[in-house]
Coordinates of C-alpha atoms in Angstrom, one line a residue:
M1 CA 188.4 -35.6 -73.5
N2 CA 191.6 -37.7 -73.3
I3 CA 189.7 -40.5 -71.7
I4 CA 187.1 -40.5 -74.6
K5 CA 189.9 -40.6 -77.1
K6 CA 191.6 -43.4 -75.3
V7 CA 188.4 -45.4 -75.2
L8 CA 187.7 -44.8 -78.9
S9 CA 191.2 -45.9 -79.9
N10 CA 190.9 -49.1 -77.8
D11 CA 191.1 -52.1 -80.1
L12 CA 188.6 -54.3 -78.2
F13 CA 186.1 -51.4 -78.0
F14 CA 186.3 -51.0 -81.8
V15 CA 185.5 -54.7 -82.4
M16 CA 182.7 -54.7 -79.9
T17 CA 181.2 -51.6 -81.6
M18 CA 181.4 -53.2 -85.0
W19 CA 179.7 -56.3 -83.7
L20 CA 177.0 -54.6 -81.6
S21 CA 176.1 -51.9 -84.2
S22 CA 175.7 -54.4 -87.0
R23 CA 173.8 -56.9 -84.8
L24 CA 171.5 -54.1 -83.6
I25 CA 170.6 -53.3 -87.2
I26 CA 169.7 -56.9 -87.8
V27 CA 167.8 -57.5 -84.6
I28 CA 165.8 -54.3 -84.7
T29 CA 164.9 -54.8 -88.4
M30 CA 163.8 -58.4 -87.8
L31 CA 161.9 -57.9 -84.6
L32 CA 160.3 -54.4 -85.1
I33 CA 160.3 -53.6 -88.9
A34 CA 159.7 -57.0 -90.6
P35 CA 156.4 -57.6 -88.6
L36 CA 155.0 -54.4 -90.3
F37 CA 155.0 -56.2 -93.6
P38 CA 152.1 -58.4 -94.7
S39 CA 152.5 -62.2 -95.1
S40 CA 155.2 -63.2 -97.6
S41 CA 154.7 -65.5 -100.6
T42 CA 155.6 -68.4 -98.3
G43 CA 152.6 -67.5 -96.1
V44 CA 154.8 -66.5 -93.2
T45 CA 154.2 -63.3 -91.2
A46 CA 157.1 -62.0 -89.1
T47 CA 156.4 -61.6 -85.4
F48 CA 158.1 -60.1 -82.4
S49 CA 159.5 -63.5 -81.3
W50 CA 162.5 -65.8 -81.7
D51 CA 160.8 -67.3 -84.8
V52 CA 162.2 -64.5 -87.0
F53 CA 165.7 -66.0 -86.5
H54 CA 164.5 -69.4 -87.5
A55 CA 164.1 -70.3 -91.2
W56 CA 165.6 -72.5 -93.9
D57 CA 168.6 -74.4 -92.5
S58 CA 167.6 -73.4 -88.9
V59 CA 164.7 -75.9 -89.1
W60 CA 167.1 -78.8 -89.6
Y61 CA 169.5 -77.6 -87.0
E62 CA 166.7 -77.5 -84.5
K63 CA 165.6 -81.0 -85.5
I64 CA 169.1 -82.3 -84.7
M65 CA 169.2 -80.5 -81.4
T66 CA 165.9 -82.1 -80.3
S67 CA 165.8 -85.4 -82.2
S68 CA 169.3 -86.3 -83.3
Y69 CA 170.1 -87.3 -86.9
D70 CA 168.1 -89.2 -89.6
F71 CA 169.0 -90.6 -93.0
S72 CA 167.6 -93.1 -95.5
S73 CA 168.3 -94.3 -99.0
D74 CA 165.6 -91.9 -100.3
V75 CA 167.9 -89.1 -101.3
K76 CA 165.1 -87.1 -102.8
Q77 CA 164.1 -86.1 -99.2
I78 CA 166.1 -83.8 -97.1
H79 CA 167.8 -85.5 -94.2
T80 CA 169.4 -83.9 -91.2
V81 CA 172.6 -85.9 -91.6
A82 CA 173.6 -83.3 -94.3
F83 CA 174.3 -80.8 -91.5
F84 CA 177.5 -81.2 -89.5
P85 CA 177.4 -81.9 -85.8
L86 CA 179.4 -79.3 -83.9
F87 CA 176.9 -76.4 -84.0
P88 CA 173.8 -78.4 -82.9
L89 CA 176.0 -80.3 -80.3
L90 CA 177.1 -77.0 -78.7
S91 CA 173.6 -75.7 -78.9
R92 CA 172.3 -78.9 -77.2
I93 CA 174.8 -78.4 -74.4
V94 CA 173.6 -74.8 -73.9
M95 CA 170.0 -76.1 -73.7
F96 CA 170.9 -78.0 -70.5
I97 CA 170.6 -74.7 -68.6
G98 CA 167.0 -74.5 -69.6
L99 CA 167.0 -72.5 -72.8
S100 CA 164.9 -73.4 -75.8
P101 CA 166.6 -74.7 -79.0
K102 CA 166.1 -71.4 -80.8
V103 CA 167.6 -69.3 -78.0
A104 CA 170.5 -71.8 -77.6
G105 CA 171.3 -71.7 -81.3
I106 CA 171.1 -67.9 -81.4
L107 CA 173.4 -67.6 -78.3
V108 CA 176.0 -70.0 -79.7
N109 CA 176.1 -68.4 -83.1
N110 CA 176.3 -64.8 -81.9
S111 CA 178.9 -65.6 -79.2
A112 CA 181.1 -67.4 -81.7
F113 CA 180.8 -64.6 -84.3
L114 CA 181.9 -62.1 -81.7
A115 CA 184.9 -64.3 -80.7
A116 CA 185.7 -64.7 -84.4
L117 CA 185.8 -60.9 -84.9
I118 CA 188.1 -60.4 -81.9
I119 CA 190.5 -63.1 -83.0
F120 CA 190.5 -61.9 -86.6
Y121 CA 191.1 -58.3 -85.6
F122 CA 194.1 -59.0 -83.5
W123 CA 195.6 -61.4 -86.0
V124 CA 195.3 -58.9 -88.9
Q125 CA 196.6 -56.1 -86.6
E126 CA 199.7 -58.2 -85.8
L127 CA 200.3 -58.8 -89.5
S128 CA 199.4 -55.5 -91.1
G129 CA 198.6 -52.8 -88.5
T130 CA 195.6 -51.2 -87.0
S131 CA 194.1 -49.5 -90.1
I132 CA 193.9 -52.7 -92.1
A133 CA 192.6 -54.6 -89.1
R134 CA 189.8 -52.1 -88.6
W135 CA 188.7 -52.2 -92.3
A136 CA 188.9 -56.0 -92.4
T137 CA 186.9 -56.4 -89.3
A138 CA 184.3 -53.8 -90.4
T139 CA 184.0 -55.8 -93.7
L140 CA 183.4 -59.0 -91.8
A141 CA 180.9 -57.5 -89.4
W142 CA 179.0 -55.4 -91.9
C143 CA 178.9 -57.6 -95.0
P144 CA 175.2 -58.3 -95.4
Y145 CA 175.8 -62.1 -95.2
S146 CA 177.0 -61.6 -91.6
L147 CA 173.2 -61.9 -91.0
Y148 CA 174.0 -65.6 -90.8
G149 CA 176.2 -64.9 -87.8
T150 CA 173.1 -63.9 -85.9
V151 CA 170.3 -66.3 -87.0
I152 CA 170.3 -70.0 -86.2
Y153 CA 173.0 -71.0 -88.6
S154 CA 176.6 -72.2 -88.1
E155 CA 178.4 -69.3 -89.8
G156 CA 179.6 -67.7 -86.6
L157 CA 181.0 -70.9 -85.3
F158 CA 182.7 -71.8 -88.6
L159 CA 184.3 -68.4 -88.8
L160 CA 185.6 -68.7 -85.3
C161 CA 187.1 -72.2 -85.9
T162 CA 188.7 -71.5 -89.3
T163 CA 190.1 -68.1 -88.2
S164 CA 191.6 -69.6 -85.1
A165 CA 193.0 -72.5 -87.1
L166 CA 194.6 -70.3 -89.7
R167 CA 196.0 -67.9 -87.2
A168 CA 197.5 -70.8 -85.1
F169 CA 199.1 -72.4 -88.1
D170 CA 200.5 -69.1 -89.4
K171 CA 202.1 -68.6 -85.9
K172 CA 203.3 -72.3 -85.9
Q173 CA 201.2 -73.2 -82.9
Y174 CA 200.5 -76.7 -84.3
I175 CA 198.5 -78.1 -81.4
W176 CA 196.0 -75.3 -81.5
A177 CA 196.0 -75.4 -85.3
A178 CA 195.1 -79.1 -85.2
F179 CA 192.5 -78.5 -82.5
W180 CA 190.7 -75.6 -84.3
G181 CA 191.1 -77.4 -87.6
A182 CA 189.3 -80.5 -86.3
L183 CA 186.5 -78.3 -84.9
S184 CA 186.2 -76.6 -88.4
T185 CA 185.8 -79.9 -90.2
A186 CA 183.2 -80.9 -87.6
T187 CA 181.3 -77.7 -88.2
R188 CA 180.9 -77.6 -92.0
L189 CA 182.2 -79.5 -95.0
P190 CA 184.1 -76.5 -96.4
G191 CA 186.4 -76.8 -93.4
I192 CA 188.3 -79.5 -95.3
A193 CA 189.9 -76.6 -97.3
L194 CA 192.2 -76.1 -94.3
I195 CA 193.9 -79.5 -95.0
P196 CA 195.4 -78.8 -98.4
A197 CA 196.3 -75.3 -97.2
F198 CA 198.2 -76.6 -94.2
I199 CA 199.9 -79.3 -96.2
F200 CA 200.9 -76.9 -99.0
V201 CA 202.4 -74.4 -96.6
S202 CA 204.1 -77.2 -94.7
W203 CA 205.8 -78.3 -97.9
K204 CA 206.5 -74.8 -99.3
E205 CA 208.0 -73.4 -96.1
R206 CA 209.7 -76.7 -95.1
R207 CA 208.1 -76.6 -91.7
G208 CA 208.8 -80.2 -90.5
I209 CA 206.9 -83.2 -89.3
K210 CA 204.8 -81.4 -86.7
A211 CA 203.2 -79.2 -89.3
Y212 CA 202.2 -82.2 -91.4
I213 CA 200.8 -84.0 -88.4
A214 CA 198.7 -80.9 -87.5
S215 CA 197.6 -80.7 -91.2
L216 CA 196.2 -84.2 -91.2
T217 CA 194.8 -83.9 -87.6
A218 CA 192.6 -81.0 -88.9
G219 CA 190.6 -83.7 -90.7
L220 CA 189.7 -85.4 -87.4
G221 CA 186.3 -83.7 -87.2
I222 CA 185.0 -85.0 -90.5
S223 CA 186.7 -88.4 -89.9
L224 CA 184.8 -88.8 -86.7
Y225 CA 181.6 -87.8 -88.4
C226 CA 182.2 -90.3 -91.1
L227 CA 182.7 -93.0 -88.4
Y228 CA 179.4 -91.9 -86.8
C229 CA 177.5 -92.1 -90.1
Q230 CA 179.0 -95.6 -90.8
I231 CA 178.0 -96.9 -87.4
Q232 CA 174.6 -95.2 -87.3
F233 CA 173.5 -95.5 -91.0
G234 CA 175.9 -97.9 -92.6
D235 CA 177.1 -95.2 -94.9
A236 CA 180.3 -93.3 -94.0
L237 CA 179.4 -90.6 -96.6
A238 CA 175.8 -90.2 -95.7
F239 CA 176.2 -86.5 -95.3
I240 CA 177.4 -86.2 -98.9
H241 CA 174.7 -88.5 -100.3
A242 CA 172.1 -86.5 -98.5
Q243 CA 173.2 -83.4 -100.5
K244 CA 171.5 -84.9 -103.5
A245 CA 168.2 -83.5 -102.2
W246 CA 169.5 -80.1 -103.1
R247 CA 171.8 -80.6 -106.1
G248 CA 170.6 -83.9 -107.5
D249 CA 173.5 -85.6 -109.5
A250 CA 175.1 -82.2 -110.4
T251 CA 178.8 -82.0 -109.9
G252 CA 181.7 -79.8 -111.2
F253 CA 181.4 -76.3 -112.3
A254 CA 177.8 -75.1 -112.8
W255 CA 178.3 -73.6 -116.3
E256 CA 174.6 -73.4 -117.0
G257 CA 173.8 -71.9 -113.6
W258 CA 176.4 -69.2 -113.8
W259 CA 175.5 -68.4 -117.4
K260 CA 171.9 -68.1 -116.3
I261 CA 172.8 -65.6 -113.6
L262 CA 175.0 -63.6 -116.0
M263 CA 172.2 -63.4 -118.6
Q264 CA 169.6 -62.4 -116.0
I265 CA 172.0 -59.5 -115.1
V266 CA 172.5 -58.4 -118.7
V267 CA 169.1 -58.9 -120.3
G268 CA 166.8 -59.4 -117.3
F269 CA 164.9 -62.4 -116.0
T270 CA 161.8 -61.8 -118.2
N271 CA 163.8 -61.6 -121.4
W272 CA 166.0 -64.6 -120.4
K273 CA 163.0 -66.7 -119.6
S274 CA 161.2 -65.8 -122.8
G275 CA 164.2 -66.4 -125.0
Y276 CA 163.7 -63.0 -126.8
I277 CA 163.6 -59.3 -125.9
K278 CA 160.1 -59.2 -124.4
D279 CA 160.9 -56.3 -122.1
P280 CA 163.2 -53.9 -124.1
L281 CA 163.3 -51.4 -121.2
Y282 CA 165.5 -53.6 -119.0
P283 CA 168.5 -54.0 -121.5
L284 CA 168.1 -50.3 -122.4
L285 CA 168.5 -49.3 -118.7
F286 CA 171.3 -51.7 -118.3
L287 CA 173.1 -50.2 -121.3
I288 CA 172.6 -46.7 -120.1
I289 CA 174.1 -47.5 -116.7
I290 CA 177.1 -49.2 -118.3
V291 CA 177.7 -46.4 -120.8
S292 CA 177.3 -43.8 -118.0
G293 CA 179.9 -45.6 -116.0
C294 CA 182.3 -45.6 -118.9
F295 CA 181.8 -41.8 -119.3
L296 CA 182.4 -41.3 -115.6
W297 CA 185.7 -43.2 -115.9
R298 CA 186.7 -41.4 -119.0
F299 CA 186.2 -37.9 -117.6
R300 CA 187.0 -38.7 -113.9
L301 CA 190.0 -36.3 -113.9
N302 CA 188.0 -33.4 -115.3
M303 CA 185.1 -33.8 -112.9
G304 CA 187.2 -34.4 -109.8
M305 CA 187.5 -37.6 -107.7
I306 CA 184.8 -36.7 -105.2
K307 CA 182.1 -36.3 -107.9
F308 CA 183.5 -39.4 -109.7
R309 CA 183.2 -41.5 -106.6
Y310 CA 179.7 -40.4 -105.8
G311 CA 178.6 -40.8 -109.4
L312 CA 180.0 -44.3 -109.5
Y313 CA 178.4 -45.1 -106.2
F314 CA 174.9 -44.0 -107.3
L315 CA 175.3 -45.8 -110.6
W316 CA 176.1 -49.0 -108.7
L317 CA 172.9 -48.5 -106.6
F318 CA 170.9 -48.1 -109.8
L319 CA 172.5 -51.2 -111.3
W320 CA 171.8 -53.2 -108.1
S321 CA 168.2 -52.1 -108.0
L322 CA 167.8 -53.1 -111.6
T323 CA 169.6 -56.5 -111.5
G324 CA 169.0 -57.6 -107.9
D325 CA 171.1 -59.9 -105.7
E326 CA 172.5 -61.8 -108.7
L327 CA 174.9 -58.9 -109.3
F328 CA 176.2 -59.0 -105.8
K329 CA 176.6 -62.8 -106.0
I330 CA 178.8 -62.5 -109.2
A331 CA 180.8 -59.6 -107.6
L332 CA 181.4 -61.5 -104.3
V333 CA 182.4 -64.8 -105.8
F334 CA 184.4 -63.9 -109.0
G335 CA 185.4 -60.5 -107.7
G336 CA 186.5 -62.2 -104.5
I337 CA 188.8 -64.6 -106.4
Y338 CA 190.4 -61.7 -108.3
L339 CA 190.8 -59.7 -105.1
L340 CA 192.4 -62.6 -103.4
W341 CA 194.8 -63.0 -106.3
L342 CA 195.8 -59.4 -106.1
S343 CA 196.4 -59.7 -102.4
R344 CA 198.3 -62.9 -102.5
N345 CA 201.7 -61.4 -101.6
K346 CA 200.3 -59.2 -98.7
I347 CA 198.4 -61.8 -96.6
P348 CA 199.8 -65.1 -95.1
L349 CA 200.3 -67.9 -97.5
V350 CA 198.2 -70.2 -95.5
A351 CA 195.2 -67.8 -95.8
V352 CA 195.8 -67.4 -99.6
V353 CA 195.9 -71.2 -100.2
Y354 CA 192.9 -71.7 -97.9
G355 CA 191.0 -69.0 -99.8
F356 CA 191.6 -70.5 -103.3
S357 CA 190.9 -74.1 -101.9
S358 CA 187.6 -72.8 -100.5
F359 CA 186.6 -71.2 -103.8
A360 CA 187.5 -74.4 -105.6
L361 CA 185.0 -76.2 -103.4
I362 CA 182.3 -73.6 -103.9
L363 CA 182.7 -73.6 -107.7
N364 CA 182.6 -77.4 -108.0
T365 CA 179.4 -78.3 -106.2
G366 CA 177.4 -78.4 -109.4
I367 CA 175.0 -75.6 -108.2
T368 CA 175.1 -71.8 -107.6
A369 CA 172.8 -71.7 -104.7
S370 CA 174.3 -70.1 -101.5
A371 CA 177.7 -69.6 -103.3
E372 CA 177.8 -66.0 -102.0
R373 CA 177.1 -67.1 -98.4
Y374 CA 179.9 -69.7 -98.6
A375 CA 182.2 -67.1 -100.1
Y376 CA 181.5 -64.8 -97.2
G377 CA 182.7 -67.6 -94.9
I378 CA 186.2 -67.5 -96.4
I379 CA 188.0 -65.4 -93.9
S380 CA 190.9 -64.7 -96.3
L381 CA 188.5 -62.6 -98.4
S382 CA 187.7 -60.2 -95.6
M383 CA 191.4 -59.9 -95.0
A384 CA 192.0 -59.0 -98.6
F385 CA 189.1 -56.6 -98.7
G386 CA 190.5 -54.9 -95.6
L387 CA 193.8 -54.3 -97.4
L388 CA 191.9 -52.8 -100.3
L389 CA 189.8 -50.4 -98.2
S390 CA 192.7 -49.3 -96.1
R391 CA 194.4 -48.2 -99.3
Y392 CA 191.3 -46.4 -100.6
P393 CA 189.3 -45.4 -97.4
S394 CA 187.2 -42.9 -99.4
W395 CA 185.6 -45.9 -101.1
G396 CA 185.1 -47.7 -97.8
Y397 CA 182.4 -45.5 -96.3
P398 CA 180.0 -45.7 -99.3
I399 CA 180.7 -49.4 -99.5
M400 CA 179.8 -49.9 -95.8
S401 CA 176.7 -47.8 -96.4
F402 CA 175.7 -50.1 -99.2
F403 CA 176.4 -53.1 -97.0
G404 CA 174.0 -51.6 -94.4
I405 CA 171.2 -51.2 -97.0
L406 CA 171.6 -54.9 -98.0
M407 CA 171.8 -56.0 -94.4
F408 CA 168.5 -54.2 -93.8
T409 CA 166.7 -55.8 -96.8
F410 CA 168.2 -59.3 -96.1
S411 CA 167.0 -59.1 -92.5
I412 CA 163.5 -58.3 -93.5
R413 CA 163.5 -61.1 -96.1
F414 CA 164.9 -63.7 -93.7
A415 CA 162.4 -62.8 -91.0
R416 CA 159.6 -63.3 -93.5
N417 CA 161.0 -66.7 -94.5
L418 CA 162.1 -65.5 -97.9
W419 CA 165.2 -66.8 -99.6
V420 CA 168.4 -64.8 -99.0
A421 CA 171.4 -67.1 -99.7

């Protein structure tokens, strides 16, 4: 019995359990359950094969692994140069041992995601203790968008690099901060949010010249990629120009896009598209749920906290089933900003500034697509959420259950080549 307790209390065992259990849900769902569904609207039928992990951006990463980069002045077409090089480069290296591009990409992403969870856990534990570290790690592992830490995407690698860079800078390990920061900016464009975070903290805490050098060196990854694009295509910013295939000429805050999402949540897609109340049942149900929530809050002391929590949880499930993923997107992005602000004095300053810098990038792309996935990639948000759940653990378990439901549905959709984020 003592041995079992010792094992269960082991930090590394906890992290491995969070990683393995959440990955098993994804893998079993994609390989065994998704194939039971008929062909999707895209004409794709999930099969028991590596193909279920290969959709959307995965296609472009595989092209880079096998055929290198392409770019032309026709920005209406999608070009592989839009995707940063570190993930396909590491996958290509793994391919040298005889693995296929799909298997190599899956191996790199999952291994990096596990390493990110381990580093994140021990960093938060050093800062705030075991309880907060466990909740924060559970959030990172079980958030439904952690699906992208398993399929052929760069999320796992990006989380590993940014977490390692932030931890190193927080501990004043500037060589490692520069190293991991450079890898971050070679993995994805949002990695540049590290640079203003490092510079601000260097100034605020008067850290000295080494901190500033590390801050600027973190941009080496994107600088080298610019150099490659200039030499190869004659356009140092080819990866930015290639983004026009997705967002056109849109820039700045996507007022119209976010307003559209909000209106779809409140009045429903059919009513929003029609311009009038064509389906009165939707806004009526929405109003009933909101009013019920207000009554629950008003009489929470009379009914007891247990009944109040479960009532609120089931109301959230009803609201989500009515509104769909757009509700979760709004909650994750704008709720995440608010949560980060509330936690600003309880997590490292470098993580706070990095979080707000990342949100600034997300909200100034001119589009709303994938905003929730990019928000998930902000490690500061998982840290803040861990603080919240450690304070209110009774809310944590139903939230993790909801995450599990979403992870299940997202896995089925991705395996069938349907849009997730």
